[in-house]
mmCIF file of C-alpha atoms in Angstrom:
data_model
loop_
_atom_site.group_PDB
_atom_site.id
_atom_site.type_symbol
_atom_site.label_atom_id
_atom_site.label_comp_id
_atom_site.label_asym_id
_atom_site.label_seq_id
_atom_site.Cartn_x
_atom_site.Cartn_y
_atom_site.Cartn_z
ATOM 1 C CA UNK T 1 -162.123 2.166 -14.845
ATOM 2 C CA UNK T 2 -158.358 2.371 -13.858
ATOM 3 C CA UNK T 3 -156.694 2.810 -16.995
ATOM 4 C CA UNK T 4 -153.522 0.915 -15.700
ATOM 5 C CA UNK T 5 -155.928 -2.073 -14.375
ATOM 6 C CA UNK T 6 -157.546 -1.877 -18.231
ATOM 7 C CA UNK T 7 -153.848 -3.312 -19.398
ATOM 8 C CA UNK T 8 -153.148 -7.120 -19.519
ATOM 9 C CA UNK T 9 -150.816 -8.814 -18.035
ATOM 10 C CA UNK T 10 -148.297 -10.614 -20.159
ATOM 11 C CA UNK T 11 -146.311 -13.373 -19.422
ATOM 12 C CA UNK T 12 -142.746 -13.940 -19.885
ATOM 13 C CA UNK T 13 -141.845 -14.506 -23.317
ATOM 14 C CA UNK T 14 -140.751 -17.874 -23.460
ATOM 15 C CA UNK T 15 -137.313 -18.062 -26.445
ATOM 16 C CA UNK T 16 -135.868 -20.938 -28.561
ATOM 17 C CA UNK T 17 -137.248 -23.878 -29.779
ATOM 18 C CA UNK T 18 -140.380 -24.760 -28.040
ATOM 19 C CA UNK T 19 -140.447 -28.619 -29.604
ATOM 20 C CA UNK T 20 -137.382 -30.704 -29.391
ATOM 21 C CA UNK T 21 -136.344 -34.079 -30.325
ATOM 22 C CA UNK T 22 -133.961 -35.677 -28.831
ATOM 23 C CA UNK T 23 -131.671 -37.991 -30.501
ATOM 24 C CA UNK T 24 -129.244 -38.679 -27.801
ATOM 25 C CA UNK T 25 -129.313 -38.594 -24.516
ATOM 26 C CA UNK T 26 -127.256 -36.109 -23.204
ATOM 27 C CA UNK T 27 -129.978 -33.089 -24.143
ATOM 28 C CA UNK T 28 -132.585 -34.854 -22.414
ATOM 29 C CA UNK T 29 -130.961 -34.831 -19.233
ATOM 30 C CA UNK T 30 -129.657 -31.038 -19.587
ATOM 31 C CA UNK T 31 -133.159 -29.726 -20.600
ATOM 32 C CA UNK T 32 -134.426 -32.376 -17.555
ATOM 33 C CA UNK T 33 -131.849 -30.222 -14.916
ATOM 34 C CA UNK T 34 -132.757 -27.026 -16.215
ATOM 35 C CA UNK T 35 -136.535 -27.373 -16.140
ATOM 36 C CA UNK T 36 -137.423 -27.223 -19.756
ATOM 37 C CA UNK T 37 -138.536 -30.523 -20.180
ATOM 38 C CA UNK T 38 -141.731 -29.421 -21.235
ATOM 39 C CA UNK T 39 -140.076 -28.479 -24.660
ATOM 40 C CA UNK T 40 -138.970 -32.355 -25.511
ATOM 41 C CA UNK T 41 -141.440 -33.968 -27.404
ATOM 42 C CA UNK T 42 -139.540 -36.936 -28.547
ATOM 43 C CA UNK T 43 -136.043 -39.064 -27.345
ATOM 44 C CA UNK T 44 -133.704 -41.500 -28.315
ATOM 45 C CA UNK T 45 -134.859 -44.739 -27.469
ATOM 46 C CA UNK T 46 -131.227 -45.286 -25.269
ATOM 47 C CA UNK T 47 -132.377 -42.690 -22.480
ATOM 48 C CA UNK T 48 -132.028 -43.474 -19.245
ATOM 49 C CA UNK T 49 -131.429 -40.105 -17.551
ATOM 50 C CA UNK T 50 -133.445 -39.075 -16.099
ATOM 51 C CA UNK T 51 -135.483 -42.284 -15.590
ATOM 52 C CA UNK T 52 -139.148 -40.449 -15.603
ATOM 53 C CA UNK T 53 -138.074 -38.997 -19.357
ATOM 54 C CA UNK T 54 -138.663 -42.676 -20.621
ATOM 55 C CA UNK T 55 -141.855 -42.751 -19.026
ATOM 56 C CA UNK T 56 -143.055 -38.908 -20.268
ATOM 57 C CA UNK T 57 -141.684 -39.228 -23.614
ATOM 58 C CA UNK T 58 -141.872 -41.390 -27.140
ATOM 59 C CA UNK T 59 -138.870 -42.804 -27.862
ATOM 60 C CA UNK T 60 -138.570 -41.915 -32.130
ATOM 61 C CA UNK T 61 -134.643 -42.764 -32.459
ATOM 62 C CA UNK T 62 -131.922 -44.983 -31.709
ATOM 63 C CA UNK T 63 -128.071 -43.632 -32.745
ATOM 64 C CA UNK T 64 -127.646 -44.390 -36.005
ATOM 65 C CA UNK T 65 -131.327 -44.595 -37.024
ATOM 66 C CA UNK T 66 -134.171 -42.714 -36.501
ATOM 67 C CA UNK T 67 -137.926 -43.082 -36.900
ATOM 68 C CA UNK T 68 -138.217 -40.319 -39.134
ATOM 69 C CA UNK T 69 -141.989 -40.141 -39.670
ATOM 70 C CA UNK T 70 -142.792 -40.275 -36.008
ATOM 71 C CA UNK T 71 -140.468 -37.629 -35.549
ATOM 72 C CA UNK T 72 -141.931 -35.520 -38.532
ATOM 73 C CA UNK T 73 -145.494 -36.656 -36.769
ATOM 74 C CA UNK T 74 -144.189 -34.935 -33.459
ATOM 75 C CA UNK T 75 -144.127 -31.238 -35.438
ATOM 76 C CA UNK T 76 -140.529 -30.560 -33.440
ATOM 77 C CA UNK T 77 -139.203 -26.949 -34.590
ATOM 78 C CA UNK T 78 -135.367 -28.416 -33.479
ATOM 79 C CA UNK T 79 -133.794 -31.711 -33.704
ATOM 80 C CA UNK T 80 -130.447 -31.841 -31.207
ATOM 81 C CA UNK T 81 -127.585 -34.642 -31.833
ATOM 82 C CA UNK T 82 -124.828 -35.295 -31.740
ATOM 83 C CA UNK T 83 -121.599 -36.419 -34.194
ATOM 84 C CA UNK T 84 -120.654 -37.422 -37.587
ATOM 85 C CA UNK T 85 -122.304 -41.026 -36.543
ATOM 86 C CA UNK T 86 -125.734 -38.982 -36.928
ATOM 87 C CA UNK T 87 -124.893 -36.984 -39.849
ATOM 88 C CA UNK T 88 -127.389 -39.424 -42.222
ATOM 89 C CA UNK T 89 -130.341 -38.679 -39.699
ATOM 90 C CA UNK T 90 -129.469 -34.956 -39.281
ATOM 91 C CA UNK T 91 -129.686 -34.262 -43.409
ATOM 92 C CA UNK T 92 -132.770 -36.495 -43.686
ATOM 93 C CA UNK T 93 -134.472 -34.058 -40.628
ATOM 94 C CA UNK T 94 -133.386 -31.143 -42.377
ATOM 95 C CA UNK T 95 -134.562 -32.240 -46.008
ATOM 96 C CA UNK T 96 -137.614 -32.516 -44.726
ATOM 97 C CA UNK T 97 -137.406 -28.862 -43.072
ATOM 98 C CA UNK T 98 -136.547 -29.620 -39.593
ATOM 99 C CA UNK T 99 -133.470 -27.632 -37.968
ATOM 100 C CA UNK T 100 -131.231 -29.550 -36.229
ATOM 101 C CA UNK T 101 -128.478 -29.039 -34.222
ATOM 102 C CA UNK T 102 -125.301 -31.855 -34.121
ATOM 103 C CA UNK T 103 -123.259 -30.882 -31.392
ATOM 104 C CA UNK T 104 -119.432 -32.402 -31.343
ATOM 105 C CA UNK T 105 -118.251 -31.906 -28.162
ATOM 106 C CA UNK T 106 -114.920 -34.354 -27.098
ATOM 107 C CA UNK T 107 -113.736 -33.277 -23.964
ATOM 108 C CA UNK T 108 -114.813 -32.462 -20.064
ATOM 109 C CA UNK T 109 -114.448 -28.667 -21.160
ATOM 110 C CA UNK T 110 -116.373 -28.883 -23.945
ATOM 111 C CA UNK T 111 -119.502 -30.840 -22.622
ATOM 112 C CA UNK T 112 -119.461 -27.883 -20.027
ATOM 113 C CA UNK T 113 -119.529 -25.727 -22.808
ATOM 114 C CA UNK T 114 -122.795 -27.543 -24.343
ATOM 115 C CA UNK T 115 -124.632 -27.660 -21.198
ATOM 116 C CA UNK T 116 -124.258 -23.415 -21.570
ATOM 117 C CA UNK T 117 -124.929 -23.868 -25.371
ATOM 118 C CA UNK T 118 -128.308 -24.971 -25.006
ATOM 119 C CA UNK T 119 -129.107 -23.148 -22.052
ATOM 120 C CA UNK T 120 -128.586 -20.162 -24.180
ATOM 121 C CA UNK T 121 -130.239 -21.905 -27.194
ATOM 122 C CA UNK T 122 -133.882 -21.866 -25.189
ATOM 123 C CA UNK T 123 -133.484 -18.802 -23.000
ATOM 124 C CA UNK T 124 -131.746 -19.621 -19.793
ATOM 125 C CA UNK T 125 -128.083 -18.974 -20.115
ATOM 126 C CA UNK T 126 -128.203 -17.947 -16.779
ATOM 127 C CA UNK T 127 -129.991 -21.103 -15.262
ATOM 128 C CA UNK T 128 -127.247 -22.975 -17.601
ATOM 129 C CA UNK T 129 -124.469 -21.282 -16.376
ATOM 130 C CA UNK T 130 -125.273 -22.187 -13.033
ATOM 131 C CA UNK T 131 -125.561 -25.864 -13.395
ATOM 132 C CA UNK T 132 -122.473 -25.572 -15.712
ATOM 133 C CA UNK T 133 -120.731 -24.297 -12.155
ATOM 134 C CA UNK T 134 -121.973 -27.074 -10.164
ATOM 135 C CA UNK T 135 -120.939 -29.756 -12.395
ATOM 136 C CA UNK T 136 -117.730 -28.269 -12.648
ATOM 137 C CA UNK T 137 -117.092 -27.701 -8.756
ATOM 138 C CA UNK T 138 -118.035 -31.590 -8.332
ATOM 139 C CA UNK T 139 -114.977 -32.229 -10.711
ATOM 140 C CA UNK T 140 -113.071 -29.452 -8.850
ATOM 141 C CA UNK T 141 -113.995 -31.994 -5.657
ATOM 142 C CA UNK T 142 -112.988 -35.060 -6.952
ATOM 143 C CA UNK T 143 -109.697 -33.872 -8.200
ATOM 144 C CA UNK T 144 -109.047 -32.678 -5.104
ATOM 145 C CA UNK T 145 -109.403 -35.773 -3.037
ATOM 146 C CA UNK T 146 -107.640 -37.774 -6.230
ATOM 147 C CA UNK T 147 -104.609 -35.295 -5.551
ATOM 148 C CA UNK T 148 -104.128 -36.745 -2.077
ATOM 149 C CA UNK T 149 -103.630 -39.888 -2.997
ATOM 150 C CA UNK T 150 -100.302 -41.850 -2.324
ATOM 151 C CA UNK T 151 -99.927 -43.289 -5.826
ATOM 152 C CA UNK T 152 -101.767 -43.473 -9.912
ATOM 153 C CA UNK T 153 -102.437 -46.496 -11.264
ATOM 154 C CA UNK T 154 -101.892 -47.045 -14.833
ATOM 155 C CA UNK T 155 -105.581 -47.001 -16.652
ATOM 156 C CA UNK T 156 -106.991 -48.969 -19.685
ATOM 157 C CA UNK T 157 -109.979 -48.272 -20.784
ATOM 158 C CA UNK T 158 -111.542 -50.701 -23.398
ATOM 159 C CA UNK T 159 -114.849 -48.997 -25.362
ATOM 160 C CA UNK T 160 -115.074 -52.426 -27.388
ATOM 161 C CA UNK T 161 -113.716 -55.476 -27.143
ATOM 162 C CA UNK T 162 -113.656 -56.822 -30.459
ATOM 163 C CA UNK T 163 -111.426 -55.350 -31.958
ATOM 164 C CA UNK T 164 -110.574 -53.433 -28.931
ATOM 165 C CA UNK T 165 -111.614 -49.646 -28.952
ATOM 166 C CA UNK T 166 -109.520 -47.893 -26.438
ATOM 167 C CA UNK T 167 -111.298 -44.354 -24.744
ATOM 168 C CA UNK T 168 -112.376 -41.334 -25.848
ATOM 169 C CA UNK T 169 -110.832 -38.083 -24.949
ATOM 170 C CA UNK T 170 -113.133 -37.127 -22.212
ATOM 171 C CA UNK T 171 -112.993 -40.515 -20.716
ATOM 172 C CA UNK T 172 -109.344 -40.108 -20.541
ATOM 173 C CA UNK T 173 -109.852 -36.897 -18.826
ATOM 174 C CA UNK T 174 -111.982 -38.111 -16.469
ATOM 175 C CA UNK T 175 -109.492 -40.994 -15.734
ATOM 176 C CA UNK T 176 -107.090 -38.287 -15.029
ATOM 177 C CA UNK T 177 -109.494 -36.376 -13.290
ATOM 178 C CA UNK T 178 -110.241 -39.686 -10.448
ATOM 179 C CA UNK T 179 -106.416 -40.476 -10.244
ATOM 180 C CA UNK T 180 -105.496 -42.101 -12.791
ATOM 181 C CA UNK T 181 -103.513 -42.342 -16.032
ATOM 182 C CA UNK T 182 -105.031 -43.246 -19.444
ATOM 183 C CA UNK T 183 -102.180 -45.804 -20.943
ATOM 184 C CA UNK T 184 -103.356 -44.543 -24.199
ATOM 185 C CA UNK T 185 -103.434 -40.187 -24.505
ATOM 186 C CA UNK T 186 -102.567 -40.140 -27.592
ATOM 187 C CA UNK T 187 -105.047 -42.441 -29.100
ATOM 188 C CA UNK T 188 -108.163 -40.561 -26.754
ATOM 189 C CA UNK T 189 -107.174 -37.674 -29.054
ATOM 190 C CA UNK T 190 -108.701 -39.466 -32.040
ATOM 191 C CA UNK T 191 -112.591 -38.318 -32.401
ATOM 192 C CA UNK T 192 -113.214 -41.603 -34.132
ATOM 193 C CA UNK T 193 -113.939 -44.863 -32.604
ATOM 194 C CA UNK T 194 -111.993 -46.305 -35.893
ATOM 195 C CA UNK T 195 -109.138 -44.081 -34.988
ATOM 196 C CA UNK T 196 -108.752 -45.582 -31.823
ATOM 197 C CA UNK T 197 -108.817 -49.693 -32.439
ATOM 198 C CA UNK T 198 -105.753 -51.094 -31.627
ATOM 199 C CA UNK T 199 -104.084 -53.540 -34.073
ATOM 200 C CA UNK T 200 -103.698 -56.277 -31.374
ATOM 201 C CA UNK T 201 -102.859 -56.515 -27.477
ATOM 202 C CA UNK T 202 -99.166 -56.489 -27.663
ATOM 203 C CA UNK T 203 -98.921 -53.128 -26.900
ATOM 204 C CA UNK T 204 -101.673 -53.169 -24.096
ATOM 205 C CA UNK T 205 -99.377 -55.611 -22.431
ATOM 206 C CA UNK T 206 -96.605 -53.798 -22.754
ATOM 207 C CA UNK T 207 -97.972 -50.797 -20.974
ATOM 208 C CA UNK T 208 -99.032 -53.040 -17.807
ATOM 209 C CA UNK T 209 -102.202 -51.549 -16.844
ATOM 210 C CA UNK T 210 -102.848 -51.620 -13.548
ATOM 211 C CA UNK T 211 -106.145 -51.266 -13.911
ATOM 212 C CA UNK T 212 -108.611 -51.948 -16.319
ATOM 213 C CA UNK T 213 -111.983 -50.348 -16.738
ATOM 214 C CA UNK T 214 -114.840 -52.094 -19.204
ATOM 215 C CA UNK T 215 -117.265 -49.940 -20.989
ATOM 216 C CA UNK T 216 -118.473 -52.064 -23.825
ATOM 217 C CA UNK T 217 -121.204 -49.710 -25.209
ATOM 218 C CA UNK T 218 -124.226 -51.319 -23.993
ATOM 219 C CA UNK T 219 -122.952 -55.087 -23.863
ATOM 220 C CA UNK T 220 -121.845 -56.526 -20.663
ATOM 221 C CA UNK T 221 -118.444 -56.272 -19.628
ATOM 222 C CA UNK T 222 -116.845 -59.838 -18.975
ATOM 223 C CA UNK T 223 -113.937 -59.841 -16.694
ATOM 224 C CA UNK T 224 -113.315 -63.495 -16.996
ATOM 225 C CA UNK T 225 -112.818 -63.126 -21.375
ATOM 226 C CA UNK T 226 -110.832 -60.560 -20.832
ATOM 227 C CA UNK T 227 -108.470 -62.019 -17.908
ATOM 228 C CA UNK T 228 -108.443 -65.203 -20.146
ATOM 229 C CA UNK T 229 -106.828 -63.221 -23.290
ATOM 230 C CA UNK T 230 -103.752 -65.126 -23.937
ATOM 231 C CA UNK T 231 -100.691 -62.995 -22.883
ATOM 232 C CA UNK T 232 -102.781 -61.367 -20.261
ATOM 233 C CA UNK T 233 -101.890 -63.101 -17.237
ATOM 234 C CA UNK T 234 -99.121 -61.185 -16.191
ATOM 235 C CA UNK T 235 -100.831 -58.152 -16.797
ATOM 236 C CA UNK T 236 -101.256 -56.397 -13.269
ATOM 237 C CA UNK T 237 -105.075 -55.797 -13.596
ATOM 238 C CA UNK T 238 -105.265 -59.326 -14.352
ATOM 239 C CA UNK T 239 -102.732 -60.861 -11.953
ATOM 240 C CA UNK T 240 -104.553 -58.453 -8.811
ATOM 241 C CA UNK T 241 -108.150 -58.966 -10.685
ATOM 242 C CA UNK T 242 -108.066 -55.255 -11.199
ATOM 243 C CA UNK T 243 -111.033 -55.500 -13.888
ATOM 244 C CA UNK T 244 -114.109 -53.176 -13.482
ATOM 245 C CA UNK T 245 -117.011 -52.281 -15.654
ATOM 246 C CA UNK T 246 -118.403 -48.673 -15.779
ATOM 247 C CA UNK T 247 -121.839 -48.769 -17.381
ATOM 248 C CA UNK T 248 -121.926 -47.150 -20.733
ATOM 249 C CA UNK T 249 -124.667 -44.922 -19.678
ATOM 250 C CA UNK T 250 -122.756 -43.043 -17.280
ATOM 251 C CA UNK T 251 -119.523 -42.815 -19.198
ATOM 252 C CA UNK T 252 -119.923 -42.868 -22.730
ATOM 253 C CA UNK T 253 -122.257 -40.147 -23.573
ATOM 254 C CA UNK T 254 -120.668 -36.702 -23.385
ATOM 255 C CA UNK T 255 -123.470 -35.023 -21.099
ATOM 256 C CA UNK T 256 -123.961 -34.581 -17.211
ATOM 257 C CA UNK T 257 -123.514 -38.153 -16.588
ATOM 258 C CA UNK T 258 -120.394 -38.442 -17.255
ATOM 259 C CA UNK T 259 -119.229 -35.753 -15.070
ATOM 260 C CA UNK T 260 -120.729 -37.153 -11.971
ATOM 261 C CA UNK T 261 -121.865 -40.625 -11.737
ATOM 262 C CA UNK T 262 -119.446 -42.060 -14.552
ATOM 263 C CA UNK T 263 -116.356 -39.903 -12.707
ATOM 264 C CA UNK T 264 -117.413 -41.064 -9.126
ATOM 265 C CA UNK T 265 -117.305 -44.351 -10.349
ATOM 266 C CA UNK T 266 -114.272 -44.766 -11.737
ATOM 267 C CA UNK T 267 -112.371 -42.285 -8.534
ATOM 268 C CA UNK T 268 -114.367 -45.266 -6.413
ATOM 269 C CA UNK T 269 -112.233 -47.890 -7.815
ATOM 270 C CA UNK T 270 -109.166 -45.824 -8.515
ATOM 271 C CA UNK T 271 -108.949 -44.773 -4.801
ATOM 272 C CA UNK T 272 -109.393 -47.977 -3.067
ATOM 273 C CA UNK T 273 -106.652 -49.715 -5.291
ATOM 274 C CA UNK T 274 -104.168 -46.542 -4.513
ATOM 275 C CA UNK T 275 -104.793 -47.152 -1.190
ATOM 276 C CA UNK T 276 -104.582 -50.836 -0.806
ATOM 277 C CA UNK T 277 -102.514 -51.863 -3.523
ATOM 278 C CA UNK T 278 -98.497 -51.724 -1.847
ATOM 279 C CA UNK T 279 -95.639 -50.259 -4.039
ATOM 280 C CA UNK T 280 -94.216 -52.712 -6.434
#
């Protein structure tokens, strides 16, 4: 016999962690892009990208709880999160000898950064770095067309309503990204949503948003409570009914979603009032 044909085989070696929960989102769509769903065994229960994940996988967490026993049931060898709001899950996982993984990342260049992260973490930086490069030439694209636009509308964006939450830093980003500018940089800076309420609307008035953009983490946006605030009337979003909800999903978790769909939409709405709205 052929002494070469006498020798298996072997397959690639596949590397990382070969059962992952999921306890946000975000790494459930990444893993989804990259082709490694096969390693996610379990998700958080607020997945929506991509849609057939909530049909493939249990859903074992929520964000700041987590069916720990299911999850312990699923045998994962990784558990991937993400911020201090998780911390309480993360050290329960890991007491009972699960690694986990809480990612912080705050801005557009950081979630870039994750998506390489955990490509890297389960053995295809190079697959990672590649969808890294086309999420970032999509931003590339929409700053472009929001540089040729005649004017910038001043932006709120309200996380909460009560009390009011203003954004986080890579929604302001992404606001500057589509054309805009976030009335409040130096409260998107905070990590914390605490960091960021805002005493009362005085100042929100003062800076005269044009627009204002709705993101009420999973509850409805309602542009008629907020245009009937009193002391909001003359408020230019208000008086020119400038008052548009982004879905949470695609905004408000730092992951692929954000990038595309959540900074589509809000370029969508920032480009049609720079071009219709006249000077004041």
């Amino acid at each position: 016999m052929d002494a070469a044909a006498a020798v298996p085989v072997s397959t690639p070696a596949r590397h990382g962690p070969r059962r992952i929960v999921c306890l946000v989102e975000e790494p459930t769509e990444v893993l989804y892009a990259l082709g490694e769903q096969e390693r996610i065994v379990g998700i958080s229960g607020f997945t929506v990208r991509p849609p057939r994940a909530r049909r493939e996988k249990p859903k074992v967490s929520a964000f700041t709880s987590a069916k720990i026993d299911a999850i312990l049931a699923l045998k994962p060898d990784f558990a991937i999160g993400f911020s201090d709001i998780q911390a309480d899950i993360a050290a329960e996982l890991v007491r009972r000898g699960v690694e986990v993984w809480i990612a912080n990342h705050r801005s557009v260049g950081e979630i870039l950064d994750y998506v390489r992260r955990l490509g890297a973490l389960v053995g295809c930086a190079a697959k990672a770095e590649a969808y890294a490069g086309e999420l970032q030439r999509g931003i590339d694209r929409i700053a472009g067309q929001a540089a040729l636009l005649p004017r910038r509308p001043r932006v709120y964006f309200e996380e909460w309503d009560e009390p009011r939450i203003s954004g986080i830093r890579w929604v302001a980003e992404l606001v500057r990204i589509a054309g805009g500018d976030d009335i409040f940089p130096e409260l998107a800076a905070e990590p914390l949503a605490k960091q960021r309420i805002l005493a009362d609307d005085d100042e929100i008035i003062r800076r005269a948003p044009d627009i204002v953009f709705g993101s009420w983490c999973g509850k409805k946006f309602q542009p008629a409570r907020v245009a009937a605030r009193p002391g909001w009337q003359n408020v230019p979003a208000v008086r020119d009914g400038e008052l548009h909800e982004i879905k949470s999903p695609i905004i408000l978790q730092p992951g692929p979603a954000a990038l595309t769909d959540g900074l589509r939409a809000l370029h969508t709405h920032i480009a049609r009032w720079a071009r219709t709205t006249p000077d004041s």
